[in-house]
mmCIF file of C-alpha atoms in Angstrom:
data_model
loop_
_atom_site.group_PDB
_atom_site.id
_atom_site.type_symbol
_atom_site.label_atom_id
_atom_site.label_comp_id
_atom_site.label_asym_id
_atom_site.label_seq_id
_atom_site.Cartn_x
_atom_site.Cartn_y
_atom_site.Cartn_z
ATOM 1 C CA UNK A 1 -39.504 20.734 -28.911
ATOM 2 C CA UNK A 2 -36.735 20.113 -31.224
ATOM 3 C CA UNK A 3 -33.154 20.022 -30.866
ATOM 4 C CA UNK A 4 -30.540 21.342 -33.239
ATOM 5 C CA UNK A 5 -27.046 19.803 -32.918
ATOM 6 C CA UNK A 6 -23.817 20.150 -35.239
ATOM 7 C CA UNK A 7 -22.567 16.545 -36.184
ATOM 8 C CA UNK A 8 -18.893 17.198 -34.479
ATOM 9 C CA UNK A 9 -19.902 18.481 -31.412
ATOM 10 C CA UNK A 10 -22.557 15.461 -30.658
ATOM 11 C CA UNK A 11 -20.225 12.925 -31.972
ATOM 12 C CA UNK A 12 -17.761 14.698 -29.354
ATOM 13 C CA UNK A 13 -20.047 14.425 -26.190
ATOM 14 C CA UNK A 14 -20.878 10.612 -27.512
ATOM 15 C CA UNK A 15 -17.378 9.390 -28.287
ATOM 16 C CA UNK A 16 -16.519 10.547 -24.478
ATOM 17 C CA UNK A 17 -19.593 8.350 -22.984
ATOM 18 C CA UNK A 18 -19.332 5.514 -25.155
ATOM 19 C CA UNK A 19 -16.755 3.244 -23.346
ATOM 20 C CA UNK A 20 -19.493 2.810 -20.644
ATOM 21 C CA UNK A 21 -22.349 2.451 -22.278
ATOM 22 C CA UNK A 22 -23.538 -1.528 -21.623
ATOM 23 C CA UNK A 23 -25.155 -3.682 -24.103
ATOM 24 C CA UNK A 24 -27.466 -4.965 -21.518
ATOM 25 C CA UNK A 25 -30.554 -6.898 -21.922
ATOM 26 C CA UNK A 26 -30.927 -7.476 -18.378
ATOM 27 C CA UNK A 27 -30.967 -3.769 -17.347
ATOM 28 C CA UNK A 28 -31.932 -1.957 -21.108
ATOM 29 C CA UNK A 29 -31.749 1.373 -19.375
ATOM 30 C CA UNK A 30 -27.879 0.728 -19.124
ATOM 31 C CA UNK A 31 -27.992 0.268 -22.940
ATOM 32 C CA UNK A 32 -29.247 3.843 -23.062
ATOM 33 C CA UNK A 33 -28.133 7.292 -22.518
ATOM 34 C CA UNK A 34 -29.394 10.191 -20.724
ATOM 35 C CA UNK A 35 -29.583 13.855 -22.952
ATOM 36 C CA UNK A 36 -30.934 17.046 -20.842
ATOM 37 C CA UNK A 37 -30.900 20.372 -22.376
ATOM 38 C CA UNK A 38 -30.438 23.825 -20.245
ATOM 39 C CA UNK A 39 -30.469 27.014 -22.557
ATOM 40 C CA UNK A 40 -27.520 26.219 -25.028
ATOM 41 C CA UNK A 41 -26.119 22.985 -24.068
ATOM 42 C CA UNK A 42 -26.761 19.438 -24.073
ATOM 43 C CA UNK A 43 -25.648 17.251 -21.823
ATOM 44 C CA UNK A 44 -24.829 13.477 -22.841
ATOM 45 C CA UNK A 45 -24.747 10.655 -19.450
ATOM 46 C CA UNK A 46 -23.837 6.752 -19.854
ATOM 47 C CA UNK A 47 -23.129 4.058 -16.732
ATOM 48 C CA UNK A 48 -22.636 0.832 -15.946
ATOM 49 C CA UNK A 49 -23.667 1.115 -13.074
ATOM 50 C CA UNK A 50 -19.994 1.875 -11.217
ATOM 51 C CA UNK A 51 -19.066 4.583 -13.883
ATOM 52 C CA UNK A 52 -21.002 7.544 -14.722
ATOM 53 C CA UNK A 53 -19.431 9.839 -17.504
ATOM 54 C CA UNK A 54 -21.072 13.178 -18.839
ATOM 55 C CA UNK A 55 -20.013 15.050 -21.837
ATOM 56 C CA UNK A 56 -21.690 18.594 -23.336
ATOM 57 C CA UNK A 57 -22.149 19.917 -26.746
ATOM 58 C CA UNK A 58 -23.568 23.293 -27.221
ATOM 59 C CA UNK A 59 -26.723 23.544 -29.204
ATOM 60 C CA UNK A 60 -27.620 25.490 -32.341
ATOM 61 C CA UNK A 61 -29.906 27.483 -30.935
ATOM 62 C CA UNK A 62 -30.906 27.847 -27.309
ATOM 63 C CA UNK A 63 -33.897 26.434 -25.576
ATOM 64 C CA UNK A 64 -36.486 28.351 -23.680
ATOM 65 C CA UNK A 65 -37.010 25.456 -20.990
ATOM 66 C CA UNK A 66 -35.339 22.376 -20.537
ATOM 67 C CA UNK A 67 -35.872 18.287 -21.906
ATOM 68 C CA UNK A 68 -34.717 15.134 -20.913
ATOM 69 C CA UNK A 69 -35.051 12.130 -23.035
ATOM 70 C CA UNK A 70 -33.131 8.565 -23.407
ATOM 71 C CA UNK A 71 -31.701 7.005 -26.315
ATOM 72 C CA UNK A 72 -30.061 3.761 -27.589
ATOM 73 C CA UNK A 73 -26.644 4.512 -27.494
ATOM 74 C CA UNK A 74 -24.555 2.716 -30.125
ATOM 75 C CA UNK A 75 -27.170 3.119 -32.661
ATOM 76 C CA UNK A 76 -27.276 7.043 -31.868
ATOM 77 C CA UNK A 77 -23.606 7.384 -32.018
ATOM 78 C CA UNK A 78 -23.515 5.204 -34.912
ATOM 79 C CA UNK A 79 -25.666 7.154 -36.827
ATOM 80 C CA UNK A 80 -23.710 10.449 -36.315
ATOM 81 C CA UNK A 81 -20.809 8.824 -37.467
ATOM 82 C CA UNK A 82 -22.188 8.241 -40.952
ATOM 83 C CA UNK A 83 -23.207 11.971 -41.215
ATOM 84 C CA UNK A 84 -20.605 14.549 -42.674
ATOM 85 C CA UNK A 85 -18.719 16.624 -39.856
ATOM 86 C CA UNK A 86 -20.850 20.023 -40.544
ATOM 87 C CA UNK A 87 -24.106 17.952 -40.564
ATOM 88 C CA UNK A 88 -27.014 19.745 -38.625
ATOM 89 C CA UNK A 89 -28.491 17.172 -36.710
ATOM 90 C CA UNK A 90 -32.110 17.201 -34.992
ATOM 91 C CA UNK A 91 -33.914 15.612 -32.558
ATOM 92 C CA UNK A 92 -37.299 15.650 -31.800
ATOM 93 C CA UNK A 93 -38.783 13.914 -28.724
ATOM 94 C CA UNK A 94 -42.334 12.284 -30.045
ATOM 95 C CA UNK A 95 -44.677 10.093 -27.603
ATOM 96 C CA UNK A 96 -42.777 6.611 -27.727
ATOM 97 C CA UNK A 97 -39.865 7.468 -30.048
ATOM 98 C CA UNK A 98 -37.066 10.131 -30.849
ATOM 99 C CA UNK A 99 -37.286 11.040 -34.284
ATOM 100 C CA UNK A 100 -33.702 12.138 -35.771
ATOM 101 C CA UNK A 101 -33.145 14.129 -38.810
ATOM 102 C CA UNK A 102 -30.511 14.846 -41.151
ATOM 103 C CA UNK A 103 -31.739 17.454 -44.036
ATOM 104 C CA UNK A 104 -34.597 16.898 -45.234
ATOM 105 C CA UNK A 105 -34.259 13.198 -46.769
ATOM 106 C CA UNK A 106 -32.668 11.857 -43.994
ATOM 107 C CA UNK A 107 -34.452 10.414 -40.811
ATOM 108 C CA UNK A 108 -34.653 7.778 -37.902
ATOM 109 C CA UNK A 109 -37.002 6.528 -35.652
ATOM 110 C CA UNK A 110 -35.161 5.632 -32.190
ATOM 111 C CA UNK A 111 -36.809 3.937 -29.484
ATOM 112 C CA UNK A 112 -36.667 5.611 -26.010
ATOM 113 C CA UNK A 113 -37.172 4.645 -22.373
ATOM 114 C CA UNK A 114 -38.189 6.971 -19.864
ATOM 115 C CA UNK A 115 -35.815 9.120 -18.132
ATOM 116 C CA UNK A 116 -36.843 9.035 -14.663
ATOM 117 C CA UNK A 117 -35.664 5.640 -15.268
ATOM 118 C CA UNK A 118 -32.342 6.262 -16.024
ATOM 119 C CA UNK A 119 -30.091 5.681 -12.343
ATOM 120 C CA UNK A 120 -27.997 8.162 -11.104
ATOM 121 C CA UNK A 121 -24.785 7.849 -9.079
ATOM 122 C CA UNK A 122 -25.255 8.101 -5.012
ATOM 123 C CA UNK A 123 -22.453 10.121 -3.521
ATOM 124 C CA UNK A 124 -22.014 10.306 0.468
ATOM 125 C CA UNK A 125 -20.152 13.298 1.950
ATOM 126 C CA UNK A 126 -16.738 14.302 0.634
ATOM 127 C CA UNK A 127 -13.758 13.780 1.710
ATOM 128 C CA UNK A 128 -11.445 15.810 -0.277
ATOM 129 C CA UNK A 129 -11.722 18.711 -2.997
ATOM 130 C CA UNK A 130 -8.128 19.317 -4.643
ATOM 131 C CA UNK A 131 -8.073 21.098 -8.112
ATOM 132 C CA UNK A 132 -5.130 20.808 -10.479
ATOM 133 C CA UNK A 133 -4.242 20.737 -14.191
ATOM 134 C CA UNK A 134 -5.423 17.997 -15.913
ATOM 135 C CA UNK A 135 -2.269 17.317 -18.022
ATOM 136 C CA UNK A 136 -0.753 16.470 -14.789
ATOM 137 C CA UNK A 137 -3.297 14.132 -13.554
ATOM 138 C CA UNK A 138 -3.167 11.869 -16.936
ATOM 139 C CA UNK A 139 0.315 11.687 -17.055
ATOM 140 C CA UNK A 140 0.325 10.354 -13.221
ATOM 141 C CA UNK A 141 -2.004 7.941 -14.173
ATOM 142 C CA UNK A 142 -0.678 7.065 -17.501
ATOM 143 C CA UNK A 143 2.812 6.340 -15.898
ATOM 144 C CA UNK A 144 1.342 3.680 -13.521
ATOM 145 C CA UNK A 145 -1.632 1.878 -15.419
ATOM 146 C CA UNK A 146 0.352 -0.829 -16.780
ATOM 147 C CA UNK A 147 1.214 -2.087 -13.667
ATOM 148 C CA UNK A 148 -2.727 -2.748 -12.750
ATOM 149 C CA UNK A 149 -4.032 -6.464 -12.392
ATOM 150 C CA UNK A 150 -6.179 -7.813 -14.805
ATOM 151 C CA UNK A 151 -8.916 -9.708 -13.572
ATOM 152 C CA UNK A 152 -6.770 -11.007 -10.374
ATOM 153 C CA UNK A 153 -9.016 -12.734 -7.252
ATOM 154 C CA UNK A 154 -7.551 -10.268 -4.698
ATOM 155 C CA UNK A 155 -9.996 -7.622 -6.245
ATOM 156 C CA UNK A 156 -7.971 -4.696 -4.394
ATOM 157 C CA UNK A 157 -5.110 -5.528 -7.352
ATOM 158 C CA UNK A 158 -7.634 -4.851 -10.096
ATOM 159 C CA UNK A 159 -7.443 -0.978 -9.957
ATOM 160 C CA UNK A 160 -5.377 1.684 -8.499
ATOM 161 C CA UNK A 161 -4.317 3.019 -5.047
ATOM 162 C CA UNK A 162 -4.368 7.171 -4.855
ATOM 163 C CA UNK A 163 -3.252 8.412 -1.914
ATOM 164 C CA UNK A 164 -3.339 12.046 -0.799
ATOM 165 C CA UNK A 165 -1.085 13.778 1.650
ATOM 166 C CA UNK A 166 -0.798 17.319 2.629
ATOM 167 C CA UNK A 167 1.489 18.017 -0.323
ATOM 168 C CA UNK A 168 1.488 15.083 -2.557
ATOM 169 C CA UNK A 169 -1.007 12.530 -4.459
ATOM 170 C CA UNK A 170 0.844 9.266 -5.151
ATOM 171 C CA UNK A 171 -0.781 6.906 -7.781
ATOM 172 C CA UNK A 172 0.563 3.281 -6.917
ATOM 173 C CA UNK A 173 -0.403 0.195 -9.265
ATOM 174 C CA UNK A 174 0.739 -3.719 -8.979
ATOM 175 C CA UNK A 175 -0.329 -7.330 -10.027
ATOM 176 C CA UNK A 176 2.024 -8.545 -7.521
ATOM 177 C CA UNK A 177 4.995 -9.342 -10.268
ATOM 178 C CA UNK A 178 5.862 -5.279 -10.518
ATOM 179 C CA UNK A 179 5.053 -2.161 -9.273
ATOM 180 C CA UNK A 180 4.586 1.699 -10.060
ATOM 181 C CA UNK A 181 4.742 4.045 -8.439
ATOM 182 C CA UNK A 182 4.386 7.918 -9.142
ATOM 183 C CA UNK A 183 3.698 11.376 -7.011
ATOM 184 C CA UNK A 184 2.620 14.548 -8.136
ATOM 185 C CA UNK A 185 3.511 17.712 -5.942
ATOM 186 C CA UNK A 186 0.023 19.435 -5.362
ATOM 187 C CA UNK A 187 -0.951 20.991 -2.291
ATOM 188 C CA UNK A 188 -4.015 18.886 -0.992
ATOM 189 C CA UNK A 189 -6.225 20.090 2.127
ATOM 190 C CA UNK A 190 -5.487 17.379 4.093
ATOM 191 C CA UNK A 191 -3.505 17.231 7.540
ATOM 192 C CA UNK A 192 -3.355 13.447 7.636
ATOM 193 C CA UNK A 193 -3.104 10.504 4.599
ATOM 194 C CA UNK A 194 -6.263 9.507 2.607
ATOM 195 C CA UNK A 195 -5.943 6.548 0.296
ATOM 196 C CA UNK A 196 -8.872 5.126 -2.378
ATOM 197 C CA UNK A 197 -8.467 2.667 -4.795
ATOM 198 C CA UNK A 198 -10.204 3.335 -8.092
ATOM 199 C CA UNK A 199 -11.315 0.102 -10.918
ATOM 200 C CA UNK A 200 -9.368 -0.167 -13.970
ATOM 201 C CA UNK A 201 -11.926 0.559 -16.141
ATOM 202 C CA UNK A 202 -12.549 3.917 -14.288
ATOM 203 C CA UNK A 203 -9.284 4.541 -14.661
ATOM 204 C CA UNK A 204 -8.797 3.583 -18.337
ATOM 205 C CA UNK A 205 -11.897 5.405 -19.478
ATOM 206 C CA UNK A 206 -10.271 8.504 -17.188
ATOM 207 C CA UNK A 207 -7.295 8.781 -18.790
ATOM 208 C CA UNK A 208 -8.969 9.004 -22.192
ATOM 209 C CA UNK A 209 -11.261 11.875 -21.096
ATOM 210 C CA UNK A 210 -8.293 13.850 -19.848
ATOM 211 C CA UNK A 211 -6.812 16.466 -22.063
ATOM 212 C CA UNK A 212 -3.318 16.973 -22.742
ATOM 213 C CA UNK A 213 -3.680 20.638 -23.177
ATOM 214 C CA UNK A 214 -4.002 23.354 -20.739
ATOM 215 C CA UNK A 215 -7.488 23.370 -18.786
ATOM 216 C CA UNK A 216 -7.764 22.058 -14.693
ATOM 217 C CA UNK A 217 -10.157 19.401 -13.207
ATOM 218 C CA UNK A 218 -11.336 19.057 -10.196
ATOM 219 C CA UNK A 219 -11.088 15.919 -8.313
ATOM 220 C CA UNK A 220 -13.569 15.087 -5.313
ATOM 221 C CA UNK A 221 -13.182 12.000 -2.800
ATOM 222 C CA UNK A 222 -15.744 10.954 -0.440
ATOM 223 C CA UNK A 223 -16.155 6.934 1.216
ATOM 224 C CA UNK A 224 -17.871 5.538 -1.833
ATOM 225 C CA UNK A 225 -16.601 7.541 -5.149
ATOM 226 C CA UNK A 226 -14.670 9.803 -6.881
ATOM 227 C CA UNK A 227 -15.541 12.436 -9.373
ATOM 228 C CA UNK A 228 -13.077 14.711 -11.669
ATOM 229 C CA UNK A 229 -14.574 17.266 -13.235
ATOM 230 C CA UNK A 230 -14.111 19.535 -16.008
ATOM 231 C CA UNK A 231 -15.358 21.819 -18.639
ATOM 232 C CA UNK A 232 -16.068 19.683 -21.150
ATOM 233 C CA UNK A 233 -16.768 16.292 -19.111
ATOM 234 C CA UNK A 234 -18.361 15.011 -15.316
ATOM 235 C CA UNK A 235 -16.667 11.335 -14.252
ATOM 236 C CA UNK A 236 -17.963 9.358 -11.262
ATOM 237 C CA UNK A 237 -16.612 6.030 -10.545
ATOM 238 C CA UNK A 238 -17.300 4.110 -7.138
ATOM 239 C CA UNK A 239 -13.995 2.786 -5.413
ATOM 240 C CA UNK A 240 -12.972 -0.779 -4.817
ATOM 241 C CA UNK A 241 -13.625 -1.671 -0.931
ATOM 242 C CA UNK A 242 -10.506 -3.329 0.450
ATOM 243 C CA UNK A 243 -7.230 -2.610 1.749
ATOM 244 C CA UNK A 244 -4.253 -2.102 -0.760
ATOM 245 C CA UNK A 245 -0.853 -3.806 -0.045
ATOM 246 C CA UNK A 246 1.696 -2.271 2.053
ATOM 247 C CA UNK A 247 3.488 -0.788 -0.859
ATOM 248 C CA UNK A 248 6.421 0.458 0.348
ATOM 249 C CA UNK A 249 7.520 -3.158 1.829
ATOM 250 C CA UNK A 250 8.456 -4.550 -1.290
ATOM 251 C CA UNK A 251 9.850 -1.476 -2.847
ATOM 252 C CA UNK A 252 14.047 -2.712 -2.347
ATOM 253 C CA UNK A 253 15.582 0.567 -1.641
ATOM 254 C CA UNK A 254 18.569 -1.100 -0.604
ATOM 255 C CA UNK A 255 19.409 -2.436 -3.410
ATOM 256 C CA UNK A 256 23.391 -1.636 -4.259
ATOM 257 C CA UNK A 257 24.502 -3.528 -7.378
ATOM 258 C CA UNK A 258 23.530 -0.423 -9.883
ATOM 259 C CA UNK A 259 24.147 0.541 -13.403
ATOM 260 C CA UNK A 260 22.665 2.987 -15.495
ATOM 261 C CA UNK A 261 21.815 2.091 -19.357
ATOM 262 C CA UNK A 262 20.640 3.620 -22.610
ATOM 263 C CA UNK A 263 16.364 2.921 -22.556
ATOM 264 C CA UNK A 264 16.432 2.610 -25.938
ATOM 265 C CA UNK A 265 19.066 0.206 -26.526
ATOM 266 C CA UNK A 266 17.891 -2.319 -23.910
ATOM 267 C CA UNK A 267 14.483 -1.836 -24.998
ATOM 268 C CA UNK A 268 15.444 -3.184 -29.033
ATOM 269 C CA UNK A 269 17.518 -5.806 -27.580
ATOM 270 C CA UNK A 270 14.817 -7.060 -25.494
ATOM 271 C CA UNK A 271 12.108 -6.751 -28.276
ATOM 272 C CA UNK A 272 14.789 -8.680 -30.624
ATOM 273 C CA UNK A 273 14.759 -11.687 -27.252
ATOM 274 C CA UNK A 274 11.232 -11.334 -26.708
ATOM 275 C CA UNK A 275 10.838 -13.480 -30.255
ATOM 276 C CA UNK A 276 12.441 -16.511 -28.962
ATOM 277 C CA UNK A 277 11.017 -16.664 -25.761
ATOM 278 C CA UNK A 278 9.143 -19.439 -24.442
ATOM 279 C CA UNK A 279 5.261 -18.275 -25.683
ATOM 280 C CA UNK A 280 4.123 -19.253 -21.893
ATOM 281 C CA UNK A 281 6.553 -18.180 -19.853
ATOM 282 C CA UNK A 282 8.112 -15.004 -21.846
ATOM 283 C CA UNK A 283 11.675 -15.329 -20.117
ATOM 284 C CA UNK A 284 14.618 -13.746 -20.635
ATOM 285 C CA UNK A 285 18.308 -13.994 -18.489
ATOM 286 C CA UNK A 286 20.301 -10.787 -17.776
ATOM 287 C CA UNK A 287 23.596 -11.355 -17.464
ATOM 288 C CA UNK A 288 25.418 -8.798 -15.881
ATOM 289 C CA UNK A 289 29.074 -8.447 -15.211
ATOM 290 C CA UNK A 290 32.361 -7.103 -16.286
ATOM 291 C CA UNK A 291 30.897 -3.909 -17.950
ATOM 292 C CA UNK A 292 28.547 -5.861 -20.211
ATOM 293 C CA UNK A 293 25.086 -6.758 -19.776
ATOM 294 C CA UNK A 294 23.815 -10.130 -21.879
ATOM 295 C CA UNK A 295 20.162 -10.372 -23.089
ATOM 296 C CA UNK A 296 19.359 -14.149 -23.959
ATOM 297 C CA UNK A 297 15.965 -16.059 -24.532
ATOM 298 C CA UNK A 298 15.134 -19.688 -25.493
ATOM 299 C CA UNK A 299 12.363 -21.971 -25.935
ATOM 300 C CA UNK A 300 11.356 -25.755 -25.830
ATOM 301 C CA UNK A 301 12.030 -25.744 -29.947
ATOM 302 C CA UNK A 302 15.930 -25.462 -28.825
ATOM 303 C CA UNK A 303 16.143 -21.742 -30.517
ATOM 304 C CA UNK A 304 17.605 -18.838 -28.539
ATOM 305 C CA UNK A 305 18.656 -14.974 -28.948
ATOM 306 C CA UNK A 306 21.622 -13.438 -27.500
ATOM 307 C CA UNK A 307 23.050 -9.613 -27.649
ATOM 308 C CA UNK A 308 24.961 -7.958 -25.364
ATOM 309 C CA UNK A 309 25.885 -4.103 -24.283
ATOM 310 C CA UNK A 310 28.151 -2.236 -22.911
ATOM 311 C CA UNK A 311 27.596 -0.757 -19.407
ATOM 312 C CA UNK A 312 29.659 1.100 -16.628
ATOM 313 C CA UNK A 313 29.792 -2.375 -13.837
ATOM 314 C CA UNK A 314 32.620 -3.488 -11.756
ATOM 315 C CA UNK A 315 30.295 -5.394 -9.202
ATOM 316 C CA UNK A 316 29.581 -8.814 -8.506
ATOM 317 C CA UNK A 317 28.319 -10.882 -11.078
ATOM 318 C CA UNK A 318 24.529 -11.771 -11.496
ATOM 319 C CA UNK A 319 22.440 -13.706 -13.677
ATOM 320 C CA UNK A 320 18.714 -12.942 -13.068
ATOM 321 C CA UNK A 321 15.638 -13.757 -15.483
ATOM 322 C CA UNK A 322 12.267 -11.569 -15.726
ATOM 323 C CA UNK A 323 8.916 -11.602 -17.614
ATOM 324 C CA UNK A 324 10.506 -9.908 -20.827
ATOM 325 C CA UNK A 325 6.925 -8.115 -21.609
ATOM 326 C CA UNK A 326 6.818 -6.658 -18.073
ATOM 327 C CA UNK A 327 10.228 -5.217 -18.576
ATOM 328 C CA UNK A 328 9.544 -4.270 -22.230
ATOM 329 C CA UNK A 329 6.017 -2.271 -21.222
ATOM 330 C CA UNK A 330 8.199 -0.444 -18.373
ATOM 331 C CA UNK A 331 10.576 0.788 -20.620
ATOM 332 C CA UNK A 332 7.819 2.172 -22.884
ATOM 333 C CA UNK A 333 6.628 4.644 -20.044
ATOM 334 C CA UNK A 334 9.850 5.891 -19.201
ATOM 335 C CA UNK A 335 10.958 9.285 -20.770
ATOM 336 C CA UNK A 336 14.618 9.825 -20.566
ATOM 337 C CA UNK A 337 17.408 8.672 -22.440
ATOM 338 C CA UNK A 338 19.512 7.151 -19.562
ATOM 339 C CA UNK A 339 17.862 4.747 -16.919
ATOM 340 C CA UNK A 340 18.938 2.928 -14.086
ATOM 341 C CA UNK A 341 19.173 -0.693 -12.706
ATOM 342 C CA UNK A 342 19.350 -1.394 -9.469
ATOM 343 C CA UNK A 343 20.074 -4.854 -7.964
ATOM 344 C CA UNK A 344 21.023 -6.657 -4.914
ATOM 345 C CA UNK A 345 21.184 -10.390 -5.702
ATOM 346 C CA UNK A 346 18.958 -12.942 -8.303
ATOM 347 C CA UNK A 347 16.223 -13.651 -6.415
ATOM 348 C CA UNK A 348 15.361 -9.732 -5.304
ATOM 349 C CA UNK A 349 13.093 -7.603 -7.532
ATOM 350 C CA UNK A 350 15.035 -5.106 -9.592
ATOM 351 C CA UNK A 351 14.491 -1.262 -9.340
ATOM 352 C CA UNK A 352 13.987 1.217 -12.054
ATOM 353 C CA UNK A 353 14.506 4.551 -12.372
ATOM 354 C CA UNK A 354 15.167 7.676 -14.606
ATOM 355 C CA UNK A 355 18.432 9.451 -14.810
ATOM 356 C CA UNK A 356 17.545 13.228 -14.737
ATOM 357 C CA UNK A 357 13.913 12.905 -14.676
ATOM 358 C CA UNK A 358 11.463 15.908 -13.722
ATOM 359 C CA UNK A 359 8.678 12.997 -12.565
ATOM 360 C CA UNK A 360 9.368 10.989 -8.749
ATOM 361 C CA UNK A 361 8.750 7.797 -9.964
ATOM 362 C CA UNK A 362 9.649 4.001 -8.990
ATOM 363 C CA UNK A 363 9.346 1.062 -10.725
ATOM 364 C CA UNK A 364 9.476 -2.671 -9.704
ATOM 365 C CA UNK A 365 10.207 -6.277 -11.149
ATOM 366 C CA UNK A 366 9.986 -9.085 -9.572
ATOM 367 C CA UNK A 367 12.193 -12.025 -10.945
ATOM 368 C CA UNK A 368 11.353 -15.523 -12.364
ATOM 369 C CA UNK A 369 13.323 -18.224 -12.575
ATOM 370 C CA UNK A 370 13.995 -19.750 -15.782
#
C-alpha cells in the first residue's frame, strides 16, 4: 500500500506532534510516531508518556482500507523539511522498513517498530464535557503561564490549576513569588466546583496547538486527564495529583494605597533598571509618593539607574522592592494602556490590574527586600 502526502500538509500534522516526541533510548517506541490512515486522512500521534498529541493531514488520494505503521520522528520530520512546500511525498510500508519517496530520484529507508507497540493514553470516566472557542481558551491560558513554577519541589506549583464552576473556568498559575489569575465566562455543566491541575509542558505544547482564528474545541475532564479536541488536532495530558494552594488567601483585596499608571511607560523604565540590577537578585525599589513614582536599581559594582514618573498619589509614602523580571513579564501580558497598582504597606504583595479591560483578571507580586 502506498501513501501519497503533499509536503505542507505532513510537515503540518508533524510540526504539531513534535514538541513531544522523546529522544529515548530507554523506551525507542517514544522516539517514534504513530501514522494510521482511514479513507482520506492520516493521522500523526507522539507521547511521552504524560502527553499524547494527534494531528491529520488529508491524503492525495483515498485508501480503500486502513494502515498503521511507526516511524522515527525527527528524522521523518526532518526530511520533509528539506523537500519544497508542493512536494508529493510517499510512503510505502515494506517488511522491516518504510521506504519514503520524493520524485523519482529521491528516497529513504526509515526504520520502523511495530505499532501494536506504540502505548496509548488510559482515560477513566469523565468528569466534564464543556465546548467553547478555542481563541478563548489560549488567551486564558496565555494570560497566566508565566506565572507557572519551573521545576519547583512542591510538584503541584509546576503546572496549572483549572477550575470549573457552573458559569466560569478560572485558570490560576503561581511559583509562590506571584500569581495569575484569569476566568472565562462559559457555561459549564456542573452544579458544584471541579478543579485539575495540568503540567507545564501540557500546557505549553497546548497553547501552541490552539488557533487564534475562529474554530471551537472541546475540552473533556475525567480523575486522571484532560483532552481538548479539535478539527485539526487530539491533546491528552494526565494531571498533576496534589492539592493546589488556597489561592484566594494571598490574593490582598484590601489593599488601599492605589494608583493607576501608563503600562508602557513603567514597562521602559523598568527595562532601562533591569540593566543595573544585581545579576542574582534582579531588584529594583519603587518609590512612591507625592504624585511621582521612582524606579531605581544597583549592584555590588556601585552602579545604579534611576527615572521617575508622574502619577495621580496623595497617599502615604512607600518604598517597596520586587523581582524586576517578574514585574517586567507581567506587564508584557497585560493589554490596555492604563493599569493599576494597588498597595497596602512594603512588606504586602502588590496587585495588578487593567483599567477598562474586557478580560477578569488578577495579578500578584510578592515583594523582596533589597
Amino acid at each position: 500500500m502506498t501513501i501519497e502526502i503533499k509536503q505542507n500538509a505532513l510537515h503540518a500534522a508533524l510540526q504539531q506532534v513534535m514538541g513531544v516526541v522523546e529522544n529515548n533510548k530507554t523506551i525507542p517506541i517514544l522516539s517514534n510516531i504513530l501514522v494510521r490512515t482511514q479513507g482520506d486522512t492520516a493521522s500523526i500521534t507522539a507521547t511521552d508518556l504524560g502527553i499524547e498529541i494527534t494531528g491529520f493531514s488529508k491524503l492525495i488520494n483515498p485508501l480503500p482500507e486502513g494502515t498503521a505503521f511507526t516511524l522515527p520522528g525527527k528524522k521523518t520530520f526532518d526530511i520533509c523539511k528539506s523537500l519544497p512546500q508542493d512536494a508529493e511525498v510517499t510512503l510505502k510500508p515494506q517488511k522491516s522498513n518504510i521506504l519514503l519517496k520524493y520524485g523519482d530520484k529521491c528516497r529513504f529507508t526509515l526504520a520502523t517498530l511495530p505499532s501494536e507497540d506504540f502505548p496509548s493514553a488510559e482515560q477513566k470516566e469523565m468528569t466534564l464535557s464543556v465546548k467553547l472557542p478555542q481563541q478563548q481558551l489560549k488567551t486564558l491560558l496565555q494570560r497566566t503561564v508565566f506565572a507557572m513554577a519551573h521545576q519547583d519541589v512542591r510538584y503541584y506549583l509546576n503546572g496549572m490549576l483549572l477550575e470549573f464552576t457552573s458559569n466560569e473556568i478560572r485558570a490560576v498559575a503561581t511559583d509562590g513569588h506571584r500569581l495569575a489569575s484569569n476566568v472565562l465566562q462559559t457555561s459549564v455543566q456542573t452544579d458544584h466546583r471541579i478543579q485539575c491541575i495540568i503540567p507545564r509542558k501540557a500546557v505549553t505544547e497546548l497553547i501552541k496547538l490552539l488557533d487564534t482564528k475562529e474554530g471551537s474545541i472541546t475540552l473533556t475532564l475525567c480523575s486522571n486527564f484532560i483532552s481538548v479536541t479539535s478539527n485539526g488536532f487530539h491533546f491528552k495530558s494526565k494531571l498533576i495529583e496534589g492539592r493546589f494552594p488556597e489561592y484566594d488567601r494571598v490574593i490582598p483585596y484590601n489593599n488601599d494605597k492605589i494608583f493607576s499608571i501608563n503600562r508602557s511607560e513603567l514597562k521602559n523604565t523598568l527595562t532601562r533598571a533591569a540593566i543595573m540590577c544585581n545579576d542574582a537578585f534582579r531588584g529594583v525599589t519603587l518609590d512612591i509618593k507625592d504624585n511621582s513614582i521612582k524606579v531605581s536599581s544597583n549592584n555590588p559594582e556601585n552602579e545604579a539607574a534611576e527615572q521617575e514618573l508622574s502619577i495621580n498619589y496623595a497617599d502615604k509614602p512607600i518604598s517597596i522592592g520586587f523581582n524586576v523580571n517578574y514585574l517586567i513579564e507581567n506587564l508584557n501580558i497585560l493589554e490596555t494602556e492604563m493599569i493599576e497598582l494597588k498597595l497596602a504597606n512594603q512588606d504586602q504583595s502588590m496587585l495588578i490590574t487593567e483599567v477598562d479591560s474586557d478580560h477578569d483578571s488578577i495579578f500578584v507580586i510578592m515583594p523582596m527586600r533589597i
